[in-house]
Amino acid sequence: MDHMIDAGLVSAENERLSADLDRDYANLGEKLARNGVSIDAVTEKVAAYGIAVPSWGVGTGGTRFARFPGPGEPRHIFDKLEDCAVIQQLTRATPSVSLHIPWDKVDDLGELKQRGEALGLGFDAMNSNTFQDQDGQAHSYKYGSLSHTDAATRQQAVDHNIECIEIGKALDSKALTVWIGDGSNFPGQSHFTRQFERYLDAMKTVYAALPDDWRVFTEHKIFEPAFYSTVVQDWGTNYLIAQELGPKAFCLVDLGHHAPNVNIEVIVARLIQFGKLGGFHFNDSKYGDDDLDTGSIDPFRLFLVFNELVEAEGKAGFNPAHMLDQSHNVTDPIESLMRSATEVCRAYAQALLVDRKTLSGFQQDNDAMMASQTLKQAFRSDVEPILAMARRKSGGAIDPIATYRKAGYRQKVADIRPAVSGAGGGIV
Amino acid sequence: MDHMIDAGLVSAENERLSADLDRDYANLGEKLARNGVSIDAVTEKVAAYGIAVPSWGVGTGGTRFARFPGPGEPRHIFDKLEDCAVIQQLTRATPSVSLHIPWDKVDDLGELKQRGEALGLGFDAMNSNTFQDQDGQAHSYKYGSLSHTDAATRQQAVDHNIECIEIGKALDSKALTVWIGDGSNFPGQSHFTRQFERYLDAMKTVYAALPDDWRVFTEHKIFEPAFYSTVVQDWGTNYLIAQELGPKAFCLVDLGHHAPNVNIEVIVARLIQFGKLGGFHFNDSKYGDDDLDTGSIDPFRLFLVFNELVEAEGKAGFNPAHMLDQSHNVTDPIESLMRSATEVCRAYAQALLVDRKTLSGFQQDNDAMMASQTLKQAFRSDVEPILAMARRKSGGAIDPIATYRKAGYRQKVADIRPAVSGAGGGIV
Amino acid sequence: MDHMIDAGLVSAENERLSADLDRDYANLGEKLARNGVSIDAVTEKVAAYGIAVPSWGVGTGGTRFARFPGPGEPRHIFDKLEDCAVIQQLTRATPSVSLHIPWDKVDDLGELKQRGEALGLGFDAMNSNTFQDQDGQAHSYKYGSLSHTDAATRQQAVDHNIECIEIGKALDSKALTVWIGDGSNFPGQSHFTRQFERYLDAMKTVYAALPDDWRVFTEHKIFEPAFYSTVVQDWGTNYLIAQELGPKAFCLVDLGHHAPNVNIEVIVARLIQFGKLGGFHFNDSKYGDDDLDTGSIDPFRLFLVFNELVEAEGKAGFNPAHMLDQSHNVTDPIESLMRSATEVCRAYAQALLVDRKTLSGFQQDNDAMMASQTLKQAFRSDVEPILAMARRKSGGAIDPIATYRKAGYRQKVADIRPAVSGAGGGIV
Amino acid sequence: MDHMIDAGLVSAENERLSADLDRDYANLGEKLARNGVSIDAVTEKVAAYGIAVPSWGVGTGGTRFARFPGPGEPRHIFDKLEDCAVIQQLTRATPSVSLHIPWDKVDDLGELKQRGEALGLGFDAMNSNTFQDQDGQAHSYKYGSLSHTDAATRQQAVDHNIECIEIGKALDSKALTVWIGDGSNFPGQSHFTRQFERYLDAMKTVYAALPDDWRVFTEHKIFEPAFYSTVVQDWGTNYLIAQELGPKAFCLVDLGHHAPNVNIEVIVARLIQFGKLGGFHFNDSKYGDDDLDTGSIDPFRLFLVFNELVEAEGKAGFNPAHMLDQSHNVTDPIESLMRSATEVCRAYAQALLVDRKTLSGFQQDNDAMMASQTLKQAFRSDVEPILAMARRKSGGAIDPIATYRKAGYRQKVADIRPAVSGAGGGIV
């Protein structure tokens, strides 16, 4: 395994922090034991948990107003893989990378796969892109892609998705994620029903190209880049799609793609109940699709989502994909992804602490107060010792960000990778 | 037919306004004819249109903070029927009344039906009530009704719904509308999936009691009276319900029951496409379920909903129920309902003016500008002459509110019906 | 001091839990000491903290749809005081009660004050009520109160507020809180500017009646019971009011009175900066003015508000009033208020743990990652041992709710106070 | 005057449409006369009305996901001026252009001014840009500009604003508009108060550089590009700024910069009342800062804003600046700006039709129904004949978009201006 961060440094840093960790872990363990919870069992589950990082997430993101790149921006998928390997090395929570085509296209897929293996990284769901025009593209997606009124444009989008499947097959990916920007900006611009019918027809062709052991995840979003209507606007439409396509089709939930105030955990529960929860794009948001670091704005909401996931563990066919999908505009992307992976693990660990038997009793008795308190008690548990112990046991860093900074990785790649000048956003 | 308003007064008022109406109608007709539209054909369709009024709508509504009754509040369903008859007499757009049980329970259903007939009113969908406790009720709905954890409470709610069907059968109603307040106020209070399973089970029993020629409409709502989660929170869950229940089950869309910013017309289109649009509760809102007069806050949104409905006219099995559902806190309820019925007719008339063939061409060509303009042109047409002409031709009033005021109906009933003192809302 | 809960029971319960508490407190103390934080200093500050409970909060709340009373509903302010005394006895965090006039009017204010003293309760801000009509009231507030178009109605509302001041003077209250329901339901109904001018004029008269050592708190709210516009719709208007009135006028922030997505902690910071933060009505909400238990929906937001308050501690003239304002629809109100007082203390304790010097450095260096982590680290600290220790030291209960339940208080008062039947909400 | 569109073509097109226009105008005039309104007086006011177009608006906009340029994209400010001249020639409603620095920087300001004059265009408010980094810029705005923690960066931003004033002076502009992207993405990242203090300090320096006959407009925005907090988040903070700066400082209202559900017309009324309404950036939106064509999503809201403006006409010192600010992603920008200018005129004309004396009486009497109807009656008037007549009388086109299309302007410039390839948005 190629280590991006010197293993000795990781060990030295861990050494420095281990005594406190051991003490905190023991104290927490004793406290949990009072409630009949084995801390080691929880730690084991957390250690076994993994979430995919998006290849594009290791580059600095931007808005339509501007993008402010940082030092050492990755130049291509091989640079990105190395950055992802840092995240996995230190957190041990991100064993796979989710690629985006054509951004991550390479000539030699074998080389790419090999490089992933060398870095200890697998390849998660493939992401297609029909929301941008690429140089030399025959048909523009300005007015849509899979739902375009023009058949040739739809076919081009279908072909692109099938190409993504082909690339994924070579990389042992097992899923295709389809998010489209299709919609309309003005009342009247699109005929909602015909547009959706065209989308369904196109997706059926994509679906037909899925290998037997693959799944397809469709993603809904209320707005942006379309500002009046979107074709896959919410989970209701997303569910209809999954139902129309068939048993390999599932719904993907991005935490930032809903209307204000919407209760996302209920949606998660409904999709689980009806066997159509495909997975998540984790991030956090306050206003729209803000794509902030997971758990940074509303950590309790994240916990409530994981509460549903833990509740469903063991249910037949329940196997949602977990992926981060964020835009890192003002932080070092590697730091944000490490922090976010940690926050997801935190929510998972907290959800594992929920006393489900007791909770179920309170629910049955309509004891709203104690039911609520049962969740809150799990949420307010400081599970950091569990997360740190899981990382240390798996060979990661007790304090990933501090270790990363000490390693000077960012400066190292900045010396190699050329500086990128401040690019304007879409408005210019 | 028993006329609540003196027919001579209506005629005299119409007489006064007829010359101007005829001129405006002729001018509009000439203008529409330039675009190949026959004004008389539109007027005929508008005249044939009807929307149900809710029996409870003729009483002054309130909030949890207070209720400020007006003079002449109806004492019972017979008073309410008379108020509804006023609305129908003057607008000719509200031929039926939607009852709410137990608020409108009577000993003699035959008498009630007869009174409706005498007043020229039919009976639309029956509304059940399992969101309040009635005196002497065995089981409380404090913690839910059809989804309650307690089987006896669920059965009581099922029985009540079946009773509503029975009452409706005697009145020639053909539909049951089910809205529940079930949900939870705190994370953890309810197990989302079990709660929804219980709801589905209960509704299946209600469904089984539906006569062959009846439909059941389930209504979704994002919040209130439950403030953390609701069982039927959005159209996605509502669709699942209709699908689970069977071919007589349909989704009801209340315009004020959605999250902020949600595009309601897309939801309407999706439900039409998948054969599950049951009907509407029309009203308007700016913040939540404000239950304001239809068209008073966002008339363009109302038009866009009707644009979908006109688009779907003629589609097999397409037969949505139209009902007003508003809370009249600061206006005379009769005036608000007359105005709202008129606004619904206005949106319908405007939607009928959309040049659909031309629009379709713009949509196919992605001419977003002209497609948008096509809708806007129809919307900005002042169709008041069409509405007034439809009313006059049907025996109604050219200016319903002015005629109503001149008739002094409110004062007349205030003399008969005892004054109601200001009752507090739910917070006290 | 009259104890509502047997002191022996409290002691016995505490005894049972003390060993675990001592251990947890020591462990947390050790951990905090590593970061240079003295746990005892934090505990001392928490123990000194107090928040007012609203007299109306001890009764079961409701919505416009229904109210479901529980057993032992308080009949009058003396019952309410006893319920409040329970909360204070067990949590030691709620030393005062905020009255609502006319709900809490009594003939003998001396008796009321004495009863408060006997129960160890002071009287916080007085709340006036001009959003409901009282029996026999000369002028209705249906169309407004302090901003009504009619001068006599405005005068009545002014007089009522002055009466509230008079009552408060007798009870050693030092503040008047003014929340009005004034606004409009339809565009056009009110002339925004004239309406606001009338409000300002009326409030100036109220202000003139304020004793020198009193403050007046005005409260903004985006909607409900008015559904199109409100007179004091947001903090911007609220600030204008405080500025117009003078140095004794301040803005009250209710956490549930803002538009969706609004960043409340920025508003708090602005009001502090400009010397006009009067205080809070604490509660939590997901959709609108849901009035749920503080911290039950978004505990991180509550922490962020307290982060601003701790940041401002010591600033000249900074002395905000803290009050709970909730509607307890599905829980025992006493339990909800005890829990909520605890959650407020929790947010305060967590905010006290923020390493402000370090944070300031990260902010200066634009180290968004570490600045964010600094807050998150404080937030995720499980400060329950601090809260419990503060309660125990002050004579309260380590576990208030468990102790309350064991004491059987609710059953005891249910035996004395007559059952209340389910009253309908405002819609009937 | 240099005409971009052949004047003969305009005349010919007008000729074709004049008979119908004359008839419609006469009919509308007759109808309005019944209510005592002189149509010619209204037409005159509409003809005198003017709104500025943003120089950047004539280029195709984009989102962070993509930008899809159209044919004939303007290369520089001289191309943009020509496109703006088309809009003014055909609509006669857009006599001035608002520049954006540095996007519109030129070597020879005299040449620019001359070109404007030749095209019949004046120069409206200058817009500074401190939300993007320009090549070779000494200090990055990644972490803020006027509120940056670093003094040199703040000074750079101040200098840039002063440079904008200098440029504007040479062009006879009389105002500076300041919108900043400053804020934070994570709780803790910025110290709200210190950040705002730095902003105020910097703006005071800018303010000091304002000529006596200039105004400065500050613009608030709830989010984007900052996703947790913004420095000038709402009108409350904006008002504080204007107050702190002095009598030449005013608040700018962009219709898309508010939280969901916020009542913008109340804000407009408040700013007018307190003498701080500087002007508008007109556009429309459904979700966030969607920057859609004005009036395309919620035309009634636009009308309600103009209702406030007409209400305030004649008030001392009342002189708000009107500007369009939109992003044209799927339409020809020239068409969108022509349509939007027309929609603004439409709202103005409709607001002029409001019978204010009658309305005032209904408001005084709390006749909510008739007050609401009074506004609705004005709104539903089809004032297109007034707008078209105002254009024809001023030398513009009766149907601007049809005339523009017939003139083939887009194709003409596409032949001259090089094609632009699809650029990615900020996320790449």
mmCIF file of N, CA, C and O in Angstrom, chain C residues 280-338:
data_model
loop_
_atom_site.group_PDB
_atom_site.id
_atom_site.type_symbol
_atom_site.label_atom_id
_atom_site.label_comp_id
_atom_site.label_asym_id
_atom_site.label_seq_id
_atom_site.Cartn_x
_atom_site.Cartn_y
_atom_site.Cartn_z
ATOM 1 N N PHE C 280 -35.317 37.124 25.233
ATOM 2 C CA PHE C 280 -35.731 35.995 24.408
ATOM 3 C C PHE C 280 -37.021 35.359 24.901
ATOM 4 O O PHE C 280 -37.293 35.339 26.103
ATOM 5 N N HIS C 281 -37.740 34.855 23.964
ATOM 6 C CA HIS C 281 -38.722 33.824 24.221
ATOM 7 C C HIS C 281 -38.147 32.560 23.618
ATOM 8 O O HIS C 281 -38.098 32.420 22.394
ATOM 9 N N PHE C 282 -37.693 31.675 24.462
ATOM 10 C CA PHE C 282 -37.079 30.436 23.965
ATOM 11 C C PHE C 282 -38.128 29.363 23.679
ATOM 12 O O PHE C 282 -39.089 29.200 24.438
ATOM 13 N N ASN C 283 -37.911 28.672 22.604
ATOM 14 C CA ASN C 283 -38.704 27.506 22.210
ATOM 15 C C ASN C 283 -38.000 26.911 21.010
ATOM 16 O O ASN C 283 -36.902 27.350 20.658
ATOM 17 N N ASP C 284 -38.585 25.939 20.374
ATOM 18 C CA ASP C 284 -37.963 25.399 19.164
ATOM 19 C C ASP C 284 -39.040 25.185 18.114
ATOM 20 O O ASP C 284 -40.233 25.155 18.431
ATOM 21 N N SER C 285 -38.630 25.093 16.871
ATOM 22 C CA SER C 285 -39.613 24.975 15.808
ATOM 23 C C SER C 285 -38.958 24.412 14.568
ATOM 24 O O SER C 285 -37.761 24.559 14.360
ATOM 25 N N LYS C 286 -39.782 23.788 13.768
ATOM 26 C CA LYS C 286 -39.318 23.237 12.496
ATOM 27 C C LYS C 286 -39.976 23.936 11.320
ATOM 28 O O LYS C 286 -39.401 24.021 10.250
ATOM 29 N N TYR C 287 -41.176 24.462 11.499
ATOM 30 C CA TYR C 287 -41.938 24.993 10.367
ATOM 31 C C TYR C 287 -42.318 26.463 10.556
ATOM 32 O O TYR C 287 -42.041 27.284 9.702
ATOM 33 N N GLY C 288 -42.998 26.745 11.656
ATOM 34 C CA GLY C 288 -43.428 28.122 11.888
ATOM 35 C C GLY C 288 -43.237 28.425 13.365
ATOM 36 O O GLY C 288 -42.204 28.101 13.926
ATOM 37 N N ASP C 289 -44.243 29.036 13.953
ATOM 38 C CA ASP C 289 -44.169 29.315 15.387
ATOM 39 C C ASP C 289 -44.677 28.084 16.123
ATOM 40 O O ASP C 289 -45.712 28.111 16.788
ATOM 41 N N ASP C 290 -43.923 26.996 15.988
ATOM 42 C CA ASP C 290 -44.392 25.692 16.460
ATOM 43 C C ASP C 290 -44.422 25.608 17.982
ATOM 44 O O ASP C 290 -45.102 24.758 18.544
ATOM 45 N N ASP C 291 -43.636 26.465 18.636
ATOM 46 C CA ASP C 291 -43.630 26.529 20.101
ATOM 47 C C ASP C 291 -43.318 25.190 20.749
ATOM 48 O O ASP C 291 -43.912 24.839 21.774
ATOM 49 N N LEU C 292 -42.424 24.458 20.149
ATOM 50 C CA LEU C 292 -42.010 23.173 20.732
ATOM 51 C C LEU C 292 -40.976 23.405 21.833
ATOM 52 O O LEU C 292 -40.461 24.506 22.005
ATOM 53 N N ASP C 293 -40.666 22.347 22.537
ATOM 54 C CA ASP C 293 -39.717 22.441 23.651
ATOM 55 C C ASP C 293 -38.352 22.927 23.149
ATOM 56 O O ASP C 293 -37.820 22.432 22.148
ATOM 57 N N THR C 294 -37.807 23.863 23.876
ATOM 58 C CA THR C 294 -36.515 24.444 23.524
ATOM 59 C C THR C 294 -35.456 23.351 23.338
ATOM 60 O O THR C 294 -35.315 22.464 24.172
ATOM 61 N N GLY C 295 -34.768 23.438 22.229
ATOM 62 C CA GLY C 295 -33.670 22.498 21.993
ATOM 63 C C GLY C 295 -34.095 21.140 21.475
ATOM 64 O O GLY C 295 -33.252 20.278 21.238
ATOM 65 N N SER C 296 -35.391 20.939 21.264
ATOM 66 C CA SER C 296 -35.843 19.603 20.865
ATOM 67 C C SER C 296 -35.685 19.349 19.373
ATOM 68 O O SER C 296 -35.659 18.210 18.936
ATOM 69 N N ILE C 297 -35.603 20.390 18.579
ATOM 70 C CA ILE C 297 -35.551 20.235 17.126
ATOM 71 C C ILE C 297 -34.178 20.595 16.573
ATOM 72 O O ILE C 297 -33.644 19.916 15.719
ATOM 73 N N ASP C 298 -33.625 21.688 17.019
ATOM 74 C CA ASP C 298 -32.324 22.118 16.492
ATOM 75 C C ASP C 298 -31.432 22.611 17.630
ATOM 76 O O ASP C 298 -31.241 23.811 17.814
ATOM 77 N N PRO C 299 -30.865 21.672 18.381
ATOM 78 C CA PRO C 299 -30.081 22.078 19.556
ATOM 79 C C PRO C 299 -28.828 22.876 19.196
ATOM 80 O O PRO C 299 -28.371 23.686 20.006
ATOM 81 N N PHE C 300 -28.295 22.675 17.998
ATOM 82 C CA PHE C 300 -27.087 23.414 17.629
ATOM 83 C C PHE C 300 -27.407 24.898 17.438
ATOM 84 O O PHE C 300 -26.620 25.776 17.807
ATOM 85 N N ARG C 301 -28.569 25.190 16.881
ATOM 86 C CA ARG C 301 -28.982 26.580 16.726
ATOM 87 C C ARG C 301 -29.096 27.265 18.092
ATOM 88 O O ARG C 301 -28.676 28.407 18.260
ATOM 89 N N LEU C 302 -29.656 26.551 19.046
ATOM 90 C CA LEU C 302 -29.775 27.112 20.392
ATOM 91 C C LEU C 302 -28.389 27.417 20.953
ATOM 92 O O LEU C 302 -28.153 28.478 21.545
ATOM 93 N N PHE C 303 -27.478 26.489 20.750
ATOM 94 C CA PHE C 303 -26.094 26.701 21.200
ATOM 95 C C PHE C 303 -25.491 27.929 20.528
ATOM 96 O O PHE C 303 -24.794 28.731 21.176
ATOM 97 N N LEU C 304 -25.745 28.098 19.262
ATOM 98 C CA LEU C 304 -25.156 29.239 18.545
ATOM 99 C C LEU C 304 -25.701 30.570 19.062
ATOM 100 O O LEU C 304 -24.994 31.577 19.076
ATOM 101 N N VAL C 305 -26.951 30.566 19.479
ATOM 102 C CA VAL C 305 -27.495 31.769 20.100
ATOM 103 C C VAL C 305 -26.769 32.040 21.419
ATOM 104 O O VAL C 305 -26.343 33.162 21.700
ATOM 105 N N PHE C 306 -26.592 31.010 22.208
ATOM 106 C CA PHE C 306 -25.908 31.208 23.492
ATOM 107 C C PHE C 306 -24.439 31.549 23.284
ATOM 108 O O PHE C 306 -23.832 32.243 24.104
ATOM 109 N N ASN C 307 -23.892 31.076 22.211
ATOM 110 C CA ASN C 307 -22.519 31.459 21.886
ATOM 111 C C ASN C 307 -22.411 32.976 21.748
ATOM 112 O O ASN C 307 -21.447 33.589 22.210
ATOM 113 N N GLU C 308 -23.420 33.587 21.149
ATOM 114 C CA GLU C 308 -23.417 35.053 21.043
ATOM 115 C C GLU C 308 -23.599 35.706 22.410
ATOM 116 O O GLU C 308 -22.998 36.748 22.697
ATOM 117 N N LEU C 309 -24.444 35.095 23.223
ATOM 118 C CA LEU C 309 -24.720 35.698 24.528
ATOM 119 C C LEU C 309 -23.498 35.638 25.438
ATOM 120 O O LEU C 309 -23.179 36.605 26.144
ATOM 121 N N VAL C 310 -22.813 34.503 25.417
ATOM 122 C CA VAL C 310 -21.610 34.392 26.243
ATOM 123 C C VAL C 310 -20.536 35.336 25.711
ATOM 124 O O VAL C 310 -19.818 35.983 26.488
ATOM 125 N N GLU C 311 -20.459 35.448 24.408
ATOM 126 C CA GLU C 311 -19.505 36.378 23.805
ATOM 127 C C GLU C 311 -19.735 37.805 24.299
ATOM 128 O O GLU C 311 -18.780 38.571 24.466
ATOM 129 N N ALA C 312 -20.998 38.143 24.520
ATOM 130 C CA ALA C 312 -21.333 39.524 24.899
ATOM 131 C C ALA C 312 -21.324 39.755 26.404
ATOM 132 O O ALA C 312 -21.495 40.886 26.855
ATOM 133 N N GLU C 313 -21.137 38.705 27.180
ATOM 134 C CA GLU C 313 -21.154 38.860 28.639
ATOM 135 C C GLU C 313 -20.176 39.946 29.065
ATOM 136 O O GLU C 313 -19.024 39.964 28.638
ATOM 137 N N GLY C 314 -20.647 40.814 29.905
ATOM 138 C CA GLY C 314 -19.763 41.856 30.404
ATOM 139 C C GLY C 314 -19.854 43.151 29.624
ATOM 140 O O GLY C 314 -19.385 44.194 30.081
ATOM 141 N N LYS C 315 -20.424 43.087 28.452
ATOM 142 C CA LYS C 315 -20.611 44.305 27.661
ATOM 143 C C LYS C 315 -21.530 45.264 28.422
ATOM 144 O O LYS C 315 -22.539 44.845 28.986
ATOM 145 N N ALA C 316 -21.186 46.532 28.403
ATOM 146 C CA ALA C 316 -21.961 47.515 29.166
ATOM 147 C C ALA C 316 -23.430 47.512 28.738
ATOM 148 O O ALA C 316 -23.733 47.576 27.542
ATOM 149 N N GLY C 317 -24.311 47.473 29.703
ATOM 150 C CA GLY C 317 -25.741 47.547 29.413
ATOM 151 C C GLY C 317 -26.341 46.259 28.881
ATOM 152 O O GLY C 317 -27.518 46.205 28.559
ATOM 153 N N PHE C 318 -25.525 45.215 28.792
ATOM 154 C CA PHE C 318 -26.016 43.954 28.236
ATOM 155 C C PHE C 318 -26.682 43.144 29.320
ATOM 156 O O PHE C 318 -26.021 42.659 30.244
ATOM 157 N N ASN C 319 -27.974 42.971 29.218
ATOM 158 C CA ASN C 319 -28.704 42.308 30.293
ATOM 159 C C ASN C 319 -30.014 41.742 29.766
ATOM 160 O O ASN C 319 -31.097 42.130 30.171
ATOM 161 N N PRO C 320 -29.938 40.823 28.824
ATOM 162 C CA PRO C 320 -31.174 40.330 28.204
ATOM 163 C C PRO C 320 -32.000 39.478 29.162
ATOM 164 O O PRO C 320 -31.450 38.762 29.996
ATOM 165 N N ALA C 321 -33.293 39.560 29.007
ATOM 166 C CA ALA C 321 -34.219 38.736 29.781
ATOM 167 C C ALA C 321 -34.392 37.389 29.093
ATOM 168 O O ALA C 321 -34.501 37.329 27.868
ATOM 169 N N HIS C 322 -34.401 36.338 29.873
ATOM 170 C CA HIS C 322 -34.583 34.991 29.314
ATOM 171 C C HIS C 322 -35.915 34.435 29.782
ATOM 172 O O HIS C 322 -36.192 34.406 30.976
ATOM 173 N N MET C 323 -36.694 33.995 28.837
ATOM 174 C CA MET C 323 -37.985 33.412 29.185
ATOM 175 C C MET C 323 -38.296 32.264 28.249
ATOM 176 O O MET C 323 -37.958 32.313 27.070
ATOM 177 N N LEU C 324 -38.936 31.238 28.762
ATOM 178 C CA LEU C 324 -39.461 30.169 27.911
ATOM 179 C C LEU C 324 -40.832 30.603 27.408
ATOM 180 O O LEU C 324 -41.581 31.262 28.126
ATOM 181 N N ASP C 325 -41.145 30.257 26.187
ATOM 182 C CA ASP C 325 -42.496 30.506 25.672
ATOM 183 C C ASP C 325 -42.835 29.377 24.716
ATOM 184 O O ASP C 325 -42.380 29.368 23.574
ATOM 185 N N GLN C 326 -43.598 28.437 25.200
ATOM 186 C CA GLN C 326 -43.848 27.210 24.449
ATOM 187 C C GLN C 326 -45.312 26.823 24.559
ATOM 188 O O GLN C 326 -46.023 27.296 25.441
ATOM 189 N N SER C 327 -45.724 25.959 23.702
ATOM 190 C CA SER C 327 -47.065 25.393 23.765
ATOM 191 C C SER C 327 -46.913 23.881 23.914
ATOM 192 O O SER C 327 -46.323 23.230 23.058
ATOM 193 N N HIS C 328 -47.397 23.368 25.029
ATOM 194 C CA HIS C 328 -47.194 21.946 25.314
ATOM 195 C C HIS C 328 -48.465 21.183 24.980
ATOM 196 O O HIS C 328 -49.392 21.143 25.797
ATOM 197 N N ASN C 329 -48.489 20.611 23.822
ATOM 198 C CA ASN C 329 -49.719 19.988 23.319
ATOM 199 C C ASN C 329 -49.798 18.493 23.587
ATOM 200 O O ASN C 329 -50.885 17.943 23.680
ATOM 201 N N VAL C 330 -48.661 17.832 23.668
ATOM 202 C CA VAL C 330 -48.684 16.363 23.806
ATOM 203 C C VAL C 330 -47.855 15.871 24.988
ATOM 204 O O VAL C 330 -47.662 14.665 25.135
ATOM 205 N N THR C 331 -47.354 16.786 25.788
ATOM 206 C CA THR C 331 -46.564 16.379 26.951
ATOM 207 C C THR C 331 -47.167 16.998 28.205
ATOM 208 O O THR C 331 -47.983 17.911 28.142
ATOM 209 N N ASP C 332 -46.725 16.507 29.334
ATOM 210 C CA ASP C 332 -47.049 17.153 30.605
ATOM 211 C C ASP C 332 -46.294 18.483 30.610
ATOM 212 O O ASP C 332 -45.063 18.502 30.529
ATOM 213 N N PRO C 333 -47.017 19.609 30.698
ATOM 214 C CA PRO C 333 -46.355 20.907 30.613
ATOM 215 C C PRO C 333 -45.224 21.091 31.625
ATOM 216 O O PRO C 333 -44.209 21.710 31.311
ATOM 217 N N ILE C 334 -45.397 20.559 32.808
ATOM 218 C CA ILE C 334 -44.343 20.702 33.822
ATOM 219 C C ILE C 334 -43.079 19.993 33.345
ATOM 220 O O ILE C 334 -41.964 20.511 33.458
ATOM 221 N N GLU C 335 -43.246 18.823 32.773
ATOM 222 C CA GLU C 335 -42.081 18.089 32.272
ATOM 223 C C GLU C 335 -41.406 18.839 31.134
ATOM 224 O O GLU C 335 -40.185 18.933 31.063
ATOM 225 N N SER C 336 -42.210 19.359 30.228
ATOM 226 C CA SER C 336 -41.636 20.090 29.096
ATOM 227 C C SER C 336 -40.883 21.322 29.571
ATOM 228 O O SER C 336 -39.809 21.643 29.044
ATOM 229 N N LEU C 337 -41.418 22.011 30.546
ATOM 230 C CA LEU C 337 -40.739 23.220 31.020
ATOM 231 C C LEU C 337 -39.462 22.868 31.776
ATOM 232 O O LEU C 337 -38.453 23.573 31.676
ATOM 233 N N MET C 338 -39.491 21.785 32.534
ATOM 234 C CA MET C 338 -38.263 21.361 33.220
ATOM 235 C C MET C 338 -37.210 20.963 32.195
ATOM 236 O O MET C 338 -36.042 21.338 32.300
#
